[in-house]
Amino acid sequence: MIGMKTILTIIIIAAVIVPSFGQADTSKYALTIKQSKYEKTGTKTYLVVHTTLKNNTKDTLRYLSMSCSWREFYHLSNDNLSFEPWVCTKNGPIILILAPNESVDTELKLVVEKTTDTPILKFKIGLNLVEVKNNIQEVYNEYRKKNTQNIIWSNSITLI
């Protein structure tokens, strides 16, 4: 028979371990963002944001992306923003490689949703960083099946 003390110990251990399962180690990799500029096209307002992914390790990072729909790995913390729509004619999993202590820049175009009650727009961008150690197809299939979240969140930007 399991005692109450043992059950409480298991619950505490689970509470500490479970939230960190599958999360990327932010001391290893860092995502930063900078606002670049606003663009208007017709009735739409876009915000162009530059992201930088930095590999802070001594190891080469090999991570999953897609040849066309690479934006599916990015997430936004604010519902008043969305990613610019895109159309893919040919799409498949690819491996991106980032050398030790190097960084890679990516430009994202975000659609700013017009709201009258939100004059201040604060947000972060997350990158679902799925490392590829061996077979890309196996990693891709697991990602699709479980939609594993290894999100690294950027710094926060506030726009007025």
mmCIF file of C-alpha atoms in Angstrom:
data_model
loop_
_atom_site.group_PDB
_atom_site.id
_atom_site.type_symbol
_atom_site.label_atom_id
_atom_site.label_comp_id
_atom_site.label_asym_id
_atom_site.label_seq_id
_atom_site.Cartn_x
_atom_site.Cartn_y
_atom_site.Cartn_z
ATOM 1 C CA MET A 1 0.000 0.000 0.000
ATOM 2 C CA ILE A 2 1.340 3.383 -1.001
ATOM 3 C CA GLY A 3 1.351 5.993 1.743
ATOM 4 C CA MET A 4 0.178 9.587 1.449
ATOM 5 C CA LYS A 5 3.775 10.836 1.775
ATOM 6 C CA THR A 6 4.850 8.747 -1.247
ATOM 7 C CA ILE A 7 1.918 9.981 -3.338
ATOM 8 C CA LEU A 8 2.712 13.623 -2.498
ATOM 9 C CA THR A 9 6.386 13.055 -3.394
ATOM 10 C CA ILE A 10 5.387 11.601 -6.792
ATOM 11 C CA ILE A 11 3.038 14.525 -7.478
ATOM 12 C CA ILE A 12 5.736 17.080 -6.625
ATOM 13 C CA ILE A 13 8.325 15.327 -8.817
ATOM 14 C CA ALA A 14 5.832 15.143 -11.707
ATOM 15 C CA ALA A 15 4.975 18.828 -11.316
ATOM 16 C CA VAL A 16 8.637 19.747 -11.618
ATOM 17 C CA ILE A 17 9.539 17.392 -14.496
ATOM 18 C CA VAL A 18 6.447 17.399 -16.741
ATOM 19 C CA PRO A 19 6.319 21.139 -17.636
ATOM 20 C CA SER A 20 9.911 21.049 -18.868
ATOM 21 C CA PHE A 21 9.517 17.875 -20.947
ATOM 22 C CA GLY A 22 10.034 18.576 -24.635
ATOM 23 C CA GLN A 23 11.019 22.200 -24.087
ATOM 24 C CA ALA A 24 14.125 23.454 -25.806
ATOM 25 C CA ASP A 25 16.973 24.539 -23.562
ATOM 26 C CA THR A 26 17.114 28.317 -23.944
ATOM 27 C CA SER A 27 20.657 28.411 -22.592
ATOM 28 C CA LYS A 28 21.694 26.441 -25.677
ATOM 29 C CA TYR A 29 19.728 28.410 -28.258
ATOM 30 C CA ALA A 30 18.346 31.948 -28.253
ATOM 31 C CA LEU A 31 15.769 33.627 -30.472
ATOM 32 C CA THR A 32 15.736 37.415 -30.637
ATOM 33 C CA ILE A 33 13.492 39.715 -32.639
ATOM 34 C CA LYS A 34 13.722 43.294 -33.875
ATOM 35 C CA GLN A 35 10.984 45.377 -35.427
ATOM 36 C CA SER A 36 11.957 46.556 -38.865
ATOM 37 C CA LYS A 37 9.131 48.484 -40.481
ATOM 38 C CA TYR A 38 5.435 48.711 -41.205
ATOM 39 C CA GLU A 39 4.144 48.137 -44.738
ATOM 40 C CA LYS A 40 0.677 48.910 -46.097
ATOM 41 C CA THR A 41 -0.813 47.017 -49.014
ATOM 42 C CA GLY A 42 -4.372 48.027 -49.809
ATOM 43 C CA THR A 43 -6.309 47.727 -46.569
ATOM 44 C CA LYS A 44 -3.772 45.446 -44.855
ATOM 45 C CA THR A 45 -1.033 46.559 -42.514
ATOM 46 C CA TYR A 46 2.055 44.363 -42.200
ATOM 47 C CA LEU A 47 4.827 44.416 -39.655
ATOM 48 C CA VAL A 48 8.184 43.163 -40.918
ATOM 49 C CA VAL A 49 10.158 41.540 -38.092
ATOM 50 C CA HIS A 50 13.725 40.232 -38.183
ATOM 51 C CA THR A 51 14.455 37.139 -36.093
ATOM 52 C CA THR A 52 17.859 35.802 -35.143
ATOM 53 C CA LEU A 53 18.380 32.226 -33.968
ATOM 54 C CA LYS A 54 21.702 31.811 -32.133
ATOM 55 C CA ASN A 55 23.399 28.487 -31.414
ATOM 56 C CA ASN A 56 25.209 29.039 -28.098
ATOM 57 C CA THR A 57 26.708 25.538 -28.027
ATOM 58 C CA LYS A 58 29.916 23.928 -29.245
ATOM 59 C CA ASP A 59 27.869 21.494 -31.356
ATOM 60 C CA THR A 60 26.327 21.898 -34.791
ATOM 61 C CA LEU A 61 22.549 22.218 -34.611
ATOM 62 C CA ARG A 62 20.543 20.267 -37.202
ATOM 63 C CA TYR A 63 16.862 21.143 -37.009
ATOM 64 C CA LEU A 64 13.654 20.401 -38.883
ATOM 65 C CA SER A 65 11.983 22.814 -41.252
ATOM 66 C CA MET A 66 9.927 22.688 -44.431
ATOM 67 C CA SER A 67 11.002 23.686 -47.934
ATOM 68 C CA CYS A 68 7.986 25.977 -48.361
ATOM 69 C CA SER A 69 5.812 26.050 -45.225
ATOM 70 C CA TRP A 70 8.697 26.813 -42.844
ATOM 71 C CA ARG A 71 6.509 29.417 -41.073
ATOM 72 C CA GLU A 72 4.512 26.600 -39.463
ATOM 73 C CA PHE A 73 7.367 26.245 -36.965
ATOM 74 C CA TYR A 74 6.855 29.828 -35.729
ATOM 75 C CA HIS A 75 4.276 30.924 -33.151
ATOM 76 C CA LEU A 76 2.930 34.302 -32.010
ATOM 77 C CA SER A 77 1.970 35.244 -28.456
ATOM 78 C CA ASN A 78 -0.625 37.843 -29.539
ATOM 79 C CA ASP A 79 -3.886 37.079 -31.356
ATOM 80 C CA ASN A 80 -3.870 40.542 -32.989
ATOM 81 C CA LEU A 81 -1.035 39.332 -35.226
ATOM 82 C CA SER A 82 -0.904 36.538 -37.779
ATOM 83 C CA PHE A 83 1.581 35.348 -40.345
ATOM 84 C CA GLU A 84 1.298 36.534 -43.919
ATOM 85 C CA PRO A 85 -0.579 33.832 -45.882
ATOM 86 C CA TRP A 86 1.473 31.765 -48.278
ATOM 87 C CA VAL A 87 0.811 29.138 -50.914
ATOM 88 C CA CYS A 88 3.028 26.107 -51.356
ATOM 89 C CA THR A 89 3.185 24.220 -54.622
ATOM 90 C CA LYS A 90 5.914 21.804 -53.542
ATOM 91 C CA ASN A 91 6.669 21.198 -49.880
ATOM 92 C CA GLY A 92 8.698 18.696 -47.900
ATOM 93 C CA PRO A 93 10.788 18.315 -44.757
ATOM 94 C CA ILE A 94 14.345 19.676 -44.822
ATOM 95 C CA ILE A 95 17.214 19.949 -42.357
ATOM 96 C CA LEU A 96 18.604 23.364 -41.524
ATOM 97 C CA ILE A 97 22.124 23.480 -40.094
ATOM 98 C CA LEU A 98 23.507 26.057 -37.686
ATOM 99 C CA ALA A 99 27.206 25.890 -36.783
ATOM 100 C CA PRO A 100 28.440 26.274 -33.202
ATOM 101 C CA ASN A 101 28.283 29.849 -31.865
ATOM 102 C CA GLU A 102 26.736 31.064 -35.140
ATOM 103 C CA SER A 103 23.375 32.641 -35.875
ATOM 104 C CA VAL A 104 20.870 32.784 -38.715
ATOM 105 C CA ASP A 105 18.497 35.643 -39.561
ATOM 106 C CA THR A 106 14.961 35.241 -40.870
ATOM 107 C CA GLU A 107 12.504 37.914 -41.950
ATOM 108 C CA LEU A 108 8.858 37.386 -41.014
ATOM 109 C CA LYS A 109 5.956 39.406 -42.370
ATOM 110 C CA LEU A 110 3.105 39.680 -39.884
ATOM 111 C CA VAL A 111 -0.431 40.859 -40.556
ATOM 112 C CA VAL A 112 -1.566 43.429 -37.979
ATOM 113 C CA GLU A 113 -5.248 42.954 -37.181
ATOM 114 C CA LYS A 114 -7.023 46.283 -36.733
ATOM 115 C CA THR A 115 -8.471 46.676 -33.255
ATOM 116 C CA THR A 116 -9.712 49.859 -31.651
ATOM 117 C CA ASP A 117 -9.326 48.577 -28.093
ATOM 118 C CA THR A 118 -5.643 47.631 -28.450
ATOM 119 C CA PRO A 119 -3.528 50.728 -29.058
ATOM 120 C CA ILE A 120 -0.489 48.947 -27.573
ATOM 121 C CA LEU A 121 0.666 45.758 -29.242
ATOM 122 C CA LYS A 122 3.001 43.544 -27.201
ATOM 123 C CA PHE A 123 4.197 40.181 -28.486
ATOM 124 C CA LYS A 124 6.847 37.486 -28.634
ATOM 125 C CA ILE A 125 7.683 35.053 -31.400
ATOM 126 C CA GLY A 126 8.316 31.399 -30.690
ATOM 127 C CA LEU A 127 10.222 28.880 -32.792
ATOM 128 C CA ASN A 128 9.381 25.189 -32.494
ATOM 129 C CA LEU A 129 12.959 23.877 -32.608
ATOM 130 C CA VAL A 130 12.908 20.174 -33.507
ATOM 131 C CA GLU A 131 16.429 18.744 -33.553
ATOM 132 C CA VAL A 132 17.284 16.105 -36.157
ATOM 133 C CA LYS A 133 19.871 13.636 -34.896
ATOM 134 C CA ASN A 134 19.441 10.838 -37.461
ATOM 135 C CA ASN A 135 16.748 10.154 -40.054
ATOM 136 C CA ILE A 136 14.823 13.259 -41.112
ATOM 137 C CA GLN A 137 11.756 11.278 -42.218
ATOM 138 C CA GLU A 138 11.423 9.603 -38.802
ATOM 139 C CA VAL A 139 11.758 12.960 -37.017
ATOM 140 C CA TYR A 140 9.243 14.548 -39.398
ATOM 141 C CA ASN A 141 6.743 11.698 -38.901
ATOM 142 C CA GLU A 142 7.072 11.989 -35.102
ATOM 143 C CA TYR A 143 6.663 15.768 -35.293
ATOM 144 C CA ARG A 144 3.481 15.372 -37.377
ATOM 145 C CA LYS A 145 2.078 12.632 -35.158
ATOM 146 C CA LYS A 146 2.757 14.253 -31.784
ATOM 147 C CA ASN A 147 3.268 17.881 -32.855
ATOM 148 C CA THR A 148 6.022 18.083 -30.263
ATOM 149 C CA GLN A 149 6.484 21.579 -28.915
ATOM 150 C CA ASN A 150 10.104 22.565 -28.332
ATOM 151 C CA ILE A 151 9.369 26.258 -28.465
ATOM 152 C CA ILE A 152 12.042 28.830 -27.845
ATOM 153 C CA TRP A 153 10.437 32.215 -27.142
ATOM 154 C CA SER A 154 12.011 35.487 -28.181
ATOM 155 C CA ASN A 155 12.337 38.731 -26.340
ATOM 156 C CA SER A 156 9.201 40.833 -26.155
ATOM 157 C CA ILE A 157 8.433 43.805 -28.415
ATOM 158 C CA THR A 158 5.917 46.529 -27.538
ATOM 159 C CA LEU A 159 4.458 48.734 -30.272
ATOM 160 C CA ILE A 160 2.367 51.848 -29.725
#
